[in-house]
Amino acid sequence: MSLACASCPVRDSAACSVLTEEEREALSAAGRTRVLKRGEMLFAAGDEDAACATLVSGALKVSTVDADGNENILALVHPAGFIGELFAPFAHHDVTALTESTLCTFAKVDIQRAVDEYPALAKALLRRSQEDLHATRSLLELTAHASAETRLASVLHDFGQAASQSPCHPAKHFDLPLTRGELANMLGLTIETVSRKLGELEEAGAILRTGKRGIELVDPAHLQALSARKVV
Amino acid sequence: MSLACASCPVRDSAACSVLTEEEREALSAAGRTRVLKRGEMLFAAGDEDAACATLVSGALKVSTVDADGNENILALVHPAGFIGELFAPFAHHDVTALTESTLCTFAKVDIQRAVDEYPALAKALLRRSQEDLHATRSLLELTAHASAETRLASVLHDFGQAASQSPCHPAKHFDLPLTRGELANMLGLTIETVSRKLGELEEAGAILRTGKRGIELVDPAHLQALSARKVV
DNA sequence: CGCATACTTGACGTCATTCAAACCGTGTGG
DNA sequence: CCACACGGTTTGAATGACGTCAAGTATGCG
C-alpha cells in the first residue's frame, strides 16, 4: 500500500512536513503505511532491521524488559512523533501499539539516505529528537523526586493537554491510553498504588473515573497545583 | 581567545569532527573557548541567549530547580558532549560545571547557521541527541524501578567505564565528580541513603572508599550483578 | 586554631509495596 | 438465560525500604 500524504492528518506537523512536495513524494515511494492493533509491536529490542516510522494516528509505548522479564515503559509516542534509532545497529527498546495505530514506516536505510539527501529532514529529526529528550527528562524529574500523588496528577494533566485541540485548555474528558498496570509501570509505581491514588484524587474532587479508562477532569487547577508540588 | 582545534583532545569525537578542515576553521572563528570552575554555570533555565557548546574537558551537570527551590539533576555531560537546545527560544535547564571544565562555546545563531550550512553537522548533532536520549532513558529506567542499592551499583559501574580508556574494562580507581548530595539527587535518593548504601557496598567488599570522593572498584562483577537486578 | 562544609551514623516515622481477597465487566458455554 | 471463568481493577492489612530528624565525625580553609 502506498502512502497518501495528501490526506495525511499529520502532514503539517510530522518531520516530513519540512520537505518540498517533490521530496516528500520521493520519500513516500520508499515507505508504506501500516496499521498496528493494540499490543502489536513495530519492532523489538535487539532487532537489527528495526523500521523507522512516523506515527499518523493512535499511540505507542517505548519500553524495555529488564533481566527479570519486567516491562519498563520509558516513553509514549503521540501522532506526528518519529520512531527510529538511525545510528544504532540494533534497536534498544521495544515499540508497541497502545491503541489501534496507523504509521508511515520506512526501512532504516531509506531514512538514512533521505537524511543525507535532504538536509532539512536531518534538521527536523534533530528538532524532534531534542523534544523527545526534553519529554524524557520531564518524566525523569517526575519519577525521581515526586510523590505518587504528584506523579499521577502530573500525568493526568498531561494527558488532558494531549487529548485537547487547543494548547491552552486541557480536554475535560478523555480515555486513558494505558491500563493501570502500564500507568504504574511508566511512573515507577505499582498497580495498587495507582488505583488508590486515583481513588483519592476522585475523593478530593479533582477527577471523576468513568468506566475503566475514562477520566473527567473536574478540577484541573487542583491537578496542576499538585503537579507543581515537590515531594516534601 | 580563539579556538585551538589542532590540539583539541576531542577533535576526533566531538560533533565538529565530521566537518572538513575548512568548515571547522570557519566554525571555530565564530566560537571561543571558555573555562568554568566548579559551580560556575554555562547558562541557567530561562536564558534567552543560552550558548551552545562542546565540552572539551571536565564534566557538567544538567539540572532544573522545581517550584520549591529543589535542584533536580537530569543528566551529566562528558567530554565531546554537546550542549544546546537549538530550537527552544529559551533554555529549559541549568548547565553547571562539576569540575573545572573547558568548553568550546558558540552563540546559538552561529550553530543554527552552521547546521543549515553543513548538513553533516546536523547529522552529527542528531546522532548525539539520540545518544543523549538513550542515556536519559537508561537513567529513567534506573530511577523508576531499581532499588537504592541497584541505582548506586549501576552508577558506580558507569563511572568506572567513563573513567577508563578501554571500553571493555572499567577503571579500577576514580574520583566521583559528584558530591553525595548531587549523587543522591540524580538518583532520586537522599544523602543519607547514598551514604548508607555506599557503606554497605564497601562492607560487602564490592568497593573501597578512599577519602571523600575516591572510589576503588574491588569487585566490579558484583556491581554488575547488582545493576542487572530488578527491584524485587 | 576554629569555623564551615561535607560526610557518616543512629533512631524513628512514613509512604509505597506486598500479599491477599473481593469486585466488576465481558465473553463463553451449558 | 444464567453460570462461570478470566482479565483488569479495587480495597484492606501488614511489612519494609527509604526518608526524616538529629548527633557526631572528618576534611579543608581562613
Short mmCIF file of C-alpha atoms (C1' of nucleotides) in Angstrom, two decimals:
data_model
loop_
_atom_site.label_atom_id
_atom_site.label_comp_id
_atom_site.label_asym_id
_atom_site.label_seq_id
_atom_site.Cartn_x
_atom_site.Cartn_y
_atom_site.Cartn_z
CA MET A 1 0.00 0.00 0.00
CA SER A 2 1.43 3.35 -0.94
CA LEU A 3 1.30 6.48 1.14
CA ALA A 4 -1.43 9.04 0.91
CA CYS A 5 0.38 12.18 2.01
CA ALA A 6 -2.28 14.44 0.57
CA SER A 7 -4.81 13.42 3.18
CA CYS A 8 -2.37 12.67 5.99
CA PRO A 9 -3.56 14.17 9.27
CA VAL A 10 -0.04 14.95 10.38
CA ARG A 11 1.27 16.22 7.08
CA ASP A 12 1.89 19.65 8.55
CA SER A 13 3.40 18.59 11.83
CA ALA A 14 5.43 15.43 11.19
CA ALA A 15 9.12 15.52 10.37
CA CYS A 16 8.40 15.12 6.67
CA SER A 17 6.44 18.39 6.66
CA VAL A 18 9.70 20.24 6.08
CA LEU A 19 10.19 18.56 2.71
CA THR A 20 9.08 20.01 -0.61
CA GLU A 21 6.23 18.29 -2.44
CA GLU A 22 8.69 16.56 -4.71
CA GLU A 23 10.95 15.39 -1.92
CA ARG A 24 8.04 14.15 0.08
CA GLU A 25 6.79 12.21 -2.90
CA ALA A 26 10.18 10.62 -3.40
CA LEU A 27 10.35 9.63 0.23
CA SER A 28 6.82 8.32 0.30
CA ALA A 29 7.69 5.98 -2.56
CA ALA A 30 10.08 4.22 -0.20
CA GLY A 31 7.59 3.91 2.66
CA ARG A 32 4.40 2.11 3.36
CA THR A 33 1.59 2.69 5.78
CA ARG A 34 1.00 0.12 8.40
CA VAL A 35 -1.75 -0.43 10.93
CA LEU A 36 -0.99 -1.95 14.32
CA LYS A 37 -3.66 -3.26 16.64
CA ARG A 38 -3.32 -2.78 20.38
CA GLY A 39 -0.43 -4.90 21.64
CA GLU A 40 1.23 -5.38 18.26
CA MET A 41 4.87 -4.39 18.09
CA LEU A 42 6.55 -2.23 15.50
CA PHE A 43 9.87 -3.75 16.48
CA ALA A 44 11.53 -5.33 19.48
CA ALA A 45 14.75 -4.56 21.33
CA GLY A 46 17.61 -6.24 19.53
CA ASP A 47 16.06 -6.18 16.07
CA GLU A 48 18.70 -5.41 13.52
CA ASP A 49 16.40 -4.17 10.84
CA ALA A 50 14.15 -2.09 13.06
CA ALA A 51 11.99 0.14 10.94
CA CYS A 52 11.69 3.89 11.24
CA ALA A 53 8.25 5.42 11.32
CA THR A 54 6.13 8.47 11.77
CA LEU A 55 3.04 7.88 13.87
CA VAL A 56 -0.03 9.08 11.98
CA SER A 57 -2.72 8.22 14.49
CA GLY A 58 -3.04 6.25 17.72
CA ALA A 59 -0.44 5.91 20.43
CA LEU A 60 2.68 3.84 21.04
CA LYS A 61 4.80 2.97 24.01
CA VAL A 62 8.58 2.65 24.11
CA SER A 63 9.70 0.07 26.62
CA THR A 64 12.37 -2.40 27.65
CA VAL A 65 12.19 -5.63 29.55
CA ASP A 66 14.87 -5.99 32.18
CA ALA A 67 16.89 -9.03 33.17
CA ASP A 68 13.99 -10.44 35.18
CA GLY A 69 11.38 -10.08 32.48
CA ASN A 70 9.71 -6.96 33.83
CA GLU A 71 8.49 -4.39 31.42
CA ASN A 72 9.69 -0.85 31.77
CA ILE A 73 7.85 1.89 29.92
CA LEU A 74 10.18 4.76 29.00
CA ALA A 75 8.09 6.95 26.74
CA LEU A 76 4.86 7.40 24.86
CA VAL A 77 4.66 8.39 21.22
CA HIS A 78 1.89 10.66 20.01
CA PRO A 79 0.76 11.37 16.43
CA ALA A 80 3.43 13.12 14.34
CA GLY A 81 6.09 11.54 16.55
CA PHE A 82 9.03 9.87 14.89
CA ILE A 83 10.41 6.49 15.92
CA GLY A 84 13.76 5.15 14.90
CA GLU A 85 17.32 4.95 16.08
CA LEU A 86 19.19 5.93 12.96
CA PHE A 87 22.67 5.34 14.27
CA ALA A 88 22.32 2.22 16.36
CA PRO A 89 22.94 -1.12 14.66
CA PHE A 90 20.02 -2.65 16.54
CA ALA A 91 17.00 -1.35 18.42
CA HIS A 92 17.50 -0.61 22.10
CA HIS A 93 13.81 -0.69 23.01
CA ASP A 94 10.51 -2.30 22.16
CA VAL A 95 7.89 -0.18 20.45
CA THR A 96 4.31 -1.35 20.87
CA ALA A 97 0.89 -0.01 19.94
CA LEU A 98 -1.25 1.10 22.88
CA THR A 99 -4.32 1.65 20.73
CA GLU A 100 -5.02 0.87 17.11
CA SER A 101 -2.38 2.93 15.36
CA THR A 102 -1.50 3.82 11.82
CA LEU A 103 2.10 4.51 10.94
CA CYS A 104 4.12 5.56 8.00
CA THR A 105 7.06 3.15 8.03
CA PHE A 106 10.40 3.19 6.26
CA ALA A 107 13.38 0.91 6.11
CA LYS A 108 16.20 2.41 8.12
CA VAL A 109 18.46 2.66 5.07
CA ASP A 110 15.87 4.71 3.25
CA ILE A 111 15.67 7.21 6.08
CA GLN A 112 19.44 7.32 6.30
CA ARG A 113 19.60 8.08 2.62
CA ALA A 114 16.90 10.72 2.94
CA VAL A 115 18.76 12.37 5.83
CA ASP A 116 21.84 12.64 3.64
CA GLU A 117 19.89 13.85 0.68
CA TYR A 118 17.56 16.34 2.36
CA PRO A 119 19.33 18.46 4.97
CA ALA A 120 16.02 19.90 6.10
CA LEU A 121 14.93 16.43 7.14
CA ALA A 122 18.00 15.96 9.30
CA LYS A 123 17.25 19.25 10.96
CA ALA A 124 13.61 18.30 11.53
CA LEU A 125 14.62 14.99 13.07
CA LEU A 126 17.12 16.79 15.27
CA ARG A 127 14.35 19.01 16.49
CA ARG A 128 12.07 16.04 17.24
CA SER A 129 14.91 14.25 18.99
CA GLN A 130 15.55 17.23 21.24
CA GLU A 131 11.85 17.41 22.03
CA ASP A 132 11.85 13.71 22.89
CA LEU A 133 14.85 14.32 25.09
CA HIS A 134 13.06 17.09 26.89
CA ALA A 135 9.94 14.96 27.40
CA THR A 136 12.03 12.10 28.78
CA ARG A 137 13.78 14.43 31.18
CA SER A 138 10.46 15.75 32.42
CA LEU A 139 9.38 12.20 33.16
CA LEU A 140 12.71 11.58 34.84
CA GLU A 141 12.25 14.60 37.04
CA LEU A 142 8.82 13.30 37.98
CA THR A 143 9.83 9.74 38.83
CA ALA A 144 12.98 10.76 40.64
CA HIS A 145 11.53 13.28 43.05
CA ALA A 146 7.74 13.40 43.13
CA SER A 147 5.28 11.60 45.38
CA ALA A 148 2.89 9.05 43.92
CA GLU A 149 0.05 11.55 44.05
CA THR A 150 2.07 14.19 42.22
CA ARG A 151 3.16 11.75 39.54
CA LEU A 152 -0.43 10.83 38.82
CA ALA A 153 -1.72 14.38 38.90
CA SER A 154 1.00 15.45 36.52
CA VAL A 155 0.41 12.66 34.06
CA LEU A 156 -3.35 13.16 34.09
CA HIS A 157 -2.82 16.82 33.42
CA ASP A 158 -0.53 15.99 30.53
CA PHE A 159 -2.97 13.52 29.05
CA GLY A 160 -5.66 16.14 29.23
CA GLN A 161 -3.43 18.52 27.28
CA ALA A 162 -2.56 15.87 24.74
CA ALA A 163 -6.22 15.00 24.19
CA SER A 164 -7.18 18.61 23.67
CA GLN A 165 -7.05 20.52 20.42
CA SER A 166 -6.32 23.86 21.98
CA PRO A 167 -2.95 24.23 23.62
CA CYS A 168 -4.22 26.45 26.40
CA HIS A 169 -7.01 24.40 27.94
CA PRO A 170 -6.92 20.66 28.60
CA ALA A 171 -9.70 18.38 27.40
CA LYS A 172 -12.25 17.90 30.15
CA HIS A 173 -12.86 14.28 29.30
CA PHE A 174 -10.65 11.64 27.74
CA ASP A 175 -9.79 7.96 27.82
CA LEU A 176 -6.50 6.80 29.26
CA PRO A 177 -4.50 5.06 26.56
CA LEU A 178 -2.85 2.95 29.26
CA THR A 179 -4.02 0.23 31.60
CA ARG A 180 -3.46 0.74 35.30
CA GLY A 181 -0.51 -1.57 35.04
CA GLU A 182 1.07 0.43 32.24
CA LEU A 183 0.42 3.68 34.02
CA ALA A 184 2.00 2.30 37.18
CA ASN A 185 4.96 0.96 35.29
CA MET A 186 5.63 4.21 33.50
CA LEU A 187 5.54 6.16 36.76
CA GLY A 188 7.60 3.67 38.72
CA LEU A 189 4.70 2.67 40.97
CA THR A 190 2.55 -0.41 41.49
CA ILE A 191 -0.95 -1.05 40.20
CA GLU A 192 -2.35 -0.88 43.69
CA THR A 193 -0.80 2.48 44.45
CA VAL A 194 -2.11 3.92 41.19
CA SER A 195 -5.57 2.61 41.94
CA ARG A 196 -5.54 4.02 45.44
CA LYS A 197 -4.24 7.43 44.48
CA LEU A 198 -6.76 7.73 41.66
CA GLY A 199 -9.39 6.95 44.25
CA GLU A 200 -8.05 9.71 46.47
CA LEU A 201 -7.99 12.20 43.62
CA GLU A 202 -11.61 11.34 42.90
CA GLU A 203 -12.43 11.61 46.59
CA ALA A 204 -10.82 15.05 46.64
CA GLY A 205 -12.99 16.14 43.73
CA ALA A 206 -10.15 16.61 41.26
CA ILE A 207 -11.24 13.94 38.80
CA LEU A 208 -14.06 11.54 38.05
CA ARG A 209 -13.47 8.00 36.88
CA THR A 210 -15.95 6.75 34.32
CA GLY A 211 -15.62 3.11 33.39
CA LYS A 212 -12.18 1.58 33.38
CA ARG A 213 -10.35 4.08 31.23
CA GLY A 214 -12.45 7.23 31.19
CA ILE A 215 -11.23 10.27 33.11
CA GLU A 216 -13.04 13.53 33.62
CA LEU A 217 -11.03 16.48 34.82
CA VAL A 218 -13.30 18.13 37.34
CA ASP A 219 -10.71 20.45 38.83
CA PRO A 220 -7.70 20.85 36.54
CA ALA A 221 -6.32 23.61 38.70
CA HIS A 222 -6.10 21.20 41.61
CA LEU A 223 -4.15 18.76 39.46
CA GLN A 224 -1.84 21.50 38.31
CA ALA A 225 -1.24 22.59 41.88
CA LEU A 226 -0.30 19.04 42.78
CA SER A 227 1.95 18.72 39.75
CA ALA A 228 3.95 21.70 40.87
CA ARG A 229 4.41 20.39 44.37
CA LYS A 230 7.66 18.75 45.15
CA VAL A 231 7.96 15.73 47.31
CA VAL A 232 8.05 17.18 50.84
CA MET B 1 40.62 33.70 22.88
CA SER B 2 40.35 31.80 19.65
CA LEU B 3 39.94 28.07 19.32
CA ALA B 4 42.84 25.70 19.01
CA CYS B 5 41.24 22.82 17.14
CA ALA B 6 44.59 21.36 16.16
CA SER B 7 45.38 20.33 19.69
CA CYS B 8 41.81 19.75 20.85
CA PRO B 9 41.54 16.48 22.80
CA VAL B 10 38.08 15.78 21.43
CA ARG B 11 38.75 16.82 17.86
CA ASP B 12 38.03 13.30 16.64
CA SER B 13 35.00 12.56 18.73
CA ALA B 14 33.03 15.80 19.12
CA ALA B 15 30.25 16.78 16.76
CA CYS B 16 32.55 19.07 14.82
CA SER B 17 34.77 16.13 13.91
CA VAL B 18 32.55 15.47 10.91
CA LEU B 19 33.45 18.79 9.35
CA THR B 20 36.22 19.33 6.84
CA GLU B 21 39.28 21.30 7.92
CA GLU B 22 37.95 24.38 6.18
CA GLU B 23 34.49 24.11 7.64
CA ARG B 24 35.86 23.53 11.07
CA GLU B 25 38.04 26.58 10.74
CA ALA B 26 35.11 28.69 9.69
CA LEU B 27 33.07 27.47 12.62
CA SER B 28 35.87 27.95 15.09
CA ALA B 29 36.10 31.58 14.05
CA ALA B 30 32.64 32.06 15.50
CA GLY B 31 33.36 30.31 18.77
CA ARG B 32 35.54 30.87 21.76
CA THR B 33 36.89 28.58 24.41
CA ARG B 34 35.75 29.11 27.91
CA VAL B 35 36.83 27.68 31.22
CA LEU B 36 34.35 27.14 34.02
CA LYS B 37 35.35 26.48 37.59
CA ARG B 38 33.36 24.05 39.71
CA GLY B 39 29.94 25.53 40.38
CA GLU B 40 30.02 28.06 37.56
CA MET B 41 27.09 27.93 35.17
CA LEU B 42 27.22 27.89 31.41
CA PHE B 43 23.64 29.13 31.36
CA ALA B 44 20.51 28.98 33.51
CA ALA B 45 16.99 27.84 32.78
CA GLY B 46 15.09 30.66 31.15
CA ASP B 47 18.07 32.31 29.50
CA GLU B 48 17.14 33.55 26.08
CA ASP B 49 20.59 33.67 24.67
CA ALA B 50 21.81 30.38 26.07
CA ALA B 51 25.03 29.41 24.41
CA CYS B 52 25.75 26.15 22.66
CA ALA B 53 28.93 24.31 23.48
CA THR B 54 31.05 21.25 23.08
CA LEU B 55 32.63 20.04 26.28
CA VAL B 56 36.37 19.66 25.80
CA SER B 57 37.36 18.51 29.25
CA GLY B 58 35.81 18.25 32.69
CA ALA B 59 32.21 17.41 33.49
CA LEU B 60 28.89 19.25 33.58
CA LYS B 61 25.50 18.63 35.09
CA VAL B 62 22.14 19.43 33.55
CA SER B 63 19.56 20.30 36.17
CA THR B 64 16.38 22.15 37.00
CA VAL B 65 15.10 23.69 40.16
CA ASP B 66 11.47 22.95 40.86
CA ALA B 67 8.77 25.18 42.27
CA ASP B 68 10.09 24.71 45.79
CA GLY B 69 13.68 25.52 45.01
CA ASN B 70 14.98 21.96 44.99
CA GLU B 71 17.61 21.04 42.48
CA ASN B 72 16.98 18.15 40.19
CA ILE B 73 19.88 16.69 38.26
CA LEU B 74 18.77 15.24 34.93
CA ALA B 75 21.97 14.38 33.15
CA LEU B 76 25.74 14.57 33.15
CA VAL B 77 27.80 15.76 30.22
CA HIS B 78 31.14 14.17 29.44
CA PRO B 79 33.91 15.43 27.16
CA ALA B 80 32.90 15.59 23.50
CA GLY B 81 29.29 16.05 24.61
CA PHE B 82 27.26 18.80 23.03
CA ILE B 83 25.05 21.21 24.97
CA GLY B 84 22.41 23.40 23.46
CA GLU B 85 18.73 23.46 22.66
CA LEU B 86 18.75 24.72 19.10
CA PHE B 87 15.01 25.03 18.67
CA ALA B 88 13.84 26.34 22.01
CA PRO B 89 13.60 30.11 22.44
CA PHE B 90 15.00 29.81 25.96
CA ALA B 91 16.91 27.22 27.92
CA HIS B 92 14.87 24.63 29.79
CA HIS B 93 17.60 23.61 32.18
CA ASP B 94 20.61 24.86 34.08
CA VAL B 95 24.02 23.68 32.98
CA THR B 96 26.75 23.82 35.62
CA ALA B 97 30.36 22.70 35.84
CA LEU B 98 31.00 19.82 38.24
CA THR B 99 34.75 20.09 37.92
CA GLU B 100 36.94 22.65 36.25
CA SER B 101 35.82 22.37 32.65
CA THR B 102 36.88 23.78 29.34
CA LEU B 103 34.29 24.27 26.65
CA CYS B 104 34.11 25.41 23.11
CA THR B 105 31.17 27.81 23.09
CA PHE B 106 29.12 29.32 20.29
CA ALA B 107 26.26 31.73 20.04
CA LYS B 108 23.09 29.85 19.24
CA VAL B 109 22.62 31.68 15.96
CA ASP B 110 26.06 30.64 14.80
CA ILE B 111 25.29 26.98 15.42
CA GLN B 112 21.94 27.36 13.71
CA ARG B 113 23.67 28.84 10.71
CA ALA B 114 26.27 26.09 10.73
CA VAL B 115 23.55 23.43 10.88
CA ASP B 116 21.97 24.92 7.79
CA GLU B 117 25.26 25.30 6.02
CA TYR B 118 26.87 21.97 6.88
CA PRO B 119 24.42 19.07 6.61
CA ALA B 120 27.00 16.74 8.12
CA LEU B 121 26.88 18.78 11.31
CA ALA B 122 23.12 18.44 11.57
CA LYS B 123 23.51 14.72 11.20
CA ALA B 124 26.23 14.59 13.84
CA LEU B 125 24.11 16.58 16.26
CA LEU B 126 21.19 14.28 15.57
CA ARG B 127 23.37 11.35 16.48
CA ARG B 128 24.50 12.97 19.70
CA SER B 129 20.94 13.90 20.56
CA GLN B 130 19.78 10.33 20.11
CA GLU B 131 22.63 9.15 22.30
CA ASP B 132 21.63 11.66 24.95
CA LEU B 133 18.08 10.41 24.68
CA HIS B 134 19.23 6.87 25.21
CA ALA B 135 21.34 7.82 28.21
CA THR B 136 18.44 9.70 29.78
CA ARG B 137 16.14 6.74 29.26
CA SER B 138 18.64 4.46 30.94
CA LEU B 139 18.66 6.74 33.94
CA LEU B 140 14.87 6.84 33.86
CA GLU B 141 14.70 3.07 33.88
CA LEU B 142 17.02 3.06 36.85
CA THR B 143 15.20 5.62 38.96
CA ALA B 144 11.76 4.29 38.14
CA HIS B 145 12.27 0.66 39.02
CA ALA B 146 15.52 -0.08 40.78
CA SER B 147 16.32 -0.27 44.48
CA ALA B 148 18.67 2.24 46.08
CA GLU B 149 21.45 -0.33 46.12
CA THR B 150 20.99 -1.13 42.43
CA ARG B 151 20.95 2.53 41.46
CA LEU B 152 24.25 3.11 43.19
CA ALA B 153 25.88 -0.03 41.87
CA SER B 154 24.83 0.86 38.36
CA VAL B 155 26.07 4.41 38.53
CA LEU B 156 29.39 3.38 40.07
CA HIS B 157 29.82 0.87 37.31
CA ASP B 158 29.08 3.53 34.71
CA PHE B 159 31.51 5.98 36.27
CA GLY B 160 34.16 3.30 36.19
CA GLN B 161 33.55 2.81 32.49
CA ALA B 162 33.60 6.54 31.83
CA ALA B 163 36.87 6.99 33.69
CA SER B 164 38.51 4.18 31.76
CA GLN B 165 40.27 4.46 28.44
CA SER B 166 39.43 0.98 27.28
CA PRO B 167 35.77 0.30 26.54
CA CYS B 168 35.89 -3.28 27.83
CA HIS B 169 37.23 -2.88 31.36
CA PRO B 170 36.25 -0.20 33.85
CA ALA B 171 38.87 1.86 35.63
CA LYS B 172 39.73 0.32 38.98
CA HIS B 173 40.07 3.64 40.71
CA PHE B 174 38.50 7.01 40.06
CA ASP B 175 37.13 10.11 41.76
CA LEU B 176 33.42 10.78 41.83
CA PRO B 177 32.66 14.03 40.01
CA LEU B 178 29.63 14.49 42.25
CA THR B 179 29.13 15.23 45.91
CA ARG B 180 26.97 12.82 47.89
CA GLY B 181 24.16 15.31 47.62
CA GLU B 182 24.43 15.51 43.86
CA LEU B 183 24.67 11.76 43.55
CA ALA B 184 21.59 11.35 45.72
CA ASN B 185 19.69 13.97 43.81
CA MET B 186 20.48 12.45 40.45
CA LEU B 187 19.32 9.02 41.61
CA GLY B 188 16.21 10.24 43.37
CA LEU B 189 17.52 9.35 46.82
CA THR B 190 18.67 11.22 49.91
CA ILE B 191 22.21 11.92 51.02
CA GLU B 192 21.80 9.59 53.97
CA THR B 193 20.62 6.67 51.89
CA VAL B 194 23.51 7.12 49.49
CA SER B 195 25.97 7.24 52.34
CA ARG B 196 24.48 4.13 53.94
CA LYS B 197 24.34 2.10 50.76
CA LEU B 198 27.90 3.03 49.86
CA GLY B 199 28.83 1.79 53.30
CA GLU B 200 27.03 -1.49 52.63
CA LEU B 201 28.74 -1.90 49.27
CA GLU B 202 32.07 -1.38 50.97
CA GLU B 203 31.06 -3.79 53.73
CA ALA B 204 30.19 -6.36 51.07
CA GLY B 205 33.63 -5.97 49.52
CA ALA B 206 32.42 -4.51 46.23
CA ILE B 207 34.12 -1.15 46.56
CA LEU B 208 36.54 0.78 48.72
CA ARG B 209 36.03 4.41 49.64
CA THR B 210 39.20 6.46 49.77
CA GLY B 211 38.79 10.00 51.02
CA LYS B 212 35.58 11.83 50.22
CA ARG B 213 35.40 11.25 46.50
CA GLY B 214 37.71 8.39 45.71
CA ILE B 215 36.23 5.03 44.75
CA GLU B 216 38.08 1.80 44.12
CA LEU B 217 36.22 -0.95 42.35
CA VAL B 218 37.25 -4.06 44.22
CA ASP B 219 34.66 -6.38 42.71
CA PRO B 220 33.20 -4.93 39.50
CA ALA B 221 31.41 -8.20 38.78
CA HIS B 222 29.46 -7.81 41.99
CA LEU B 223 28.40 -4.32 40.97
CA GLN B 224 27.38 -5.53 37.56
CA ALA B 225 25.33 -8.32 39.09
CA LEU B 226 23.53 -5.78 41.24
CA SER B 227 22.98 -3.49 38.29
CA ALA B 228 21.15 -6.23 36.46
CA ARG B 229 18.89 -6.98 39.39
CA LYS B 230 15.44 -5.52 39.25
CA VAL B 231 13.66 -4.20 42.24
CA VAL B 232 12.04 -7.32 43.68
"C1'" DC C 1 43.10 27.16 65.86
"C1'" DG C 2 38.31 27.44 64.73
"C1'" DC C 3 34.64 27.59 61.81
"C1'" DA C 4 32.38 25.75 57.59
"C1'" DT C 5 31.22 22.21 54.60
"C1'" DA C 6 30.73 17.57 53.51
"C1'" DC C 7 30.02 13.12 55.03
"C1'" DT C 8 28.64 9.30 58.26
"C1'" DT C 9 25.81 7.02 61.60
"C1'" DG C 10 21.71 6.05 64.53
"C1'" DA C 11 16.73 6.06 65.96
"C1'" DC C 12 12.35 6.66 64.40
"C1'" DG C 13 8.42 7.64 61.12
"C1'" DT C 14 6.08 7.23 56.74
"C1'" DC C 15 4.76 6.23 52.24
"C1'" DA C 16 4.61 2.93 48.95
"C1'" DT C 17 4.91 -2.11 48.31
"C1'" DT C 18 3.46 -6.68 49.19
"C1'" DC C 19 0.28 -10.15 49.95
"C1'" DA C 20 -4.36 -11.38 49.84
"C1'" DA C 21 -9.12 -11.18 48.78
"C1'" DA C 22 -13.06 -9.26 46.67
"C1'" DC C 23 -15.11 -6.86 42.79
"C1'" DC C 24 -16.67 -5.96 38.05
"C1'" DG C 25 -17.49 -6.15 33.07
"C1'" DT C 26 -17.18 -9.27 29.33
"C1'" DG C 27 -17.23 -13.24 26.73
"C1'" DT C 28 -18.22 -18.40 26.66
"C1'" DG C 29 -20.64 -22.46 27.05
"C1'" DG C 30 -24.27 -25.22 29.05
"C1'" DC D 1 -30.76 -17.00 30.20
"C1'" DC D 2 -27.75 -17.94 33.63
"C1'" DA D 3 -23.37 -19.91 35.42
"C1'" DC D 4 -18.82 -19.35 35.20
"C1'" DA D 5 -14.23 -18.11 34.26
"C1'" DC D 6 -10.95 -14.53 33.33
"C1'" DG D 7 -8.54 -10.10 32.93
"C1'" DG D 8 -8.39 -5.80 34.84
"C1'" DT D 9 -9.33 -3.29 38.84
"C1'" DT D 10 -10.33 -2.07 43.66
"C1'" DT D 11 -9.69 -2.45 48.56
"C1'" DG D 12 -7.65 -3.93 53.06
"C1'" DA D 13 -3.93 -5.10 56.44
"C1'" DA D 14 0.86 -5.83 57.35
"C1'" DT D 15 5.60 -5.28 56.05
"C1'" DG D 16 9.59 -2.92 54.69
"C1'" DA D 17 12.64 0.36 52.30
"C1'" DC D 18 13.72 4.75 52.21
"C1'" DG D 19 13.12 9.40 54.29
"C1'" DT D 20 13.41 12.47 58.25
"C1'" DC D 21 15.42 14.27 62.20
"C1'" DA D 22 19.29 14.66 64.94
"C1'" DA D 23 24.10 13.80 66.51
"C1'" DG D 24 28.52 13.14 65.66
"C1'" DT D 25 32.96 12.79 62.65
"C1'" DA D 26 36.26 14.09 59.21
"C1'" DT D 27 38.43 17.49 55.99
"C1'" DG D 28 39.71 21.84 54.47
"C1'" DC D 29 40.30 26.87 54.60
"C1'" DG D 30 40.87 31.48 56.63
#
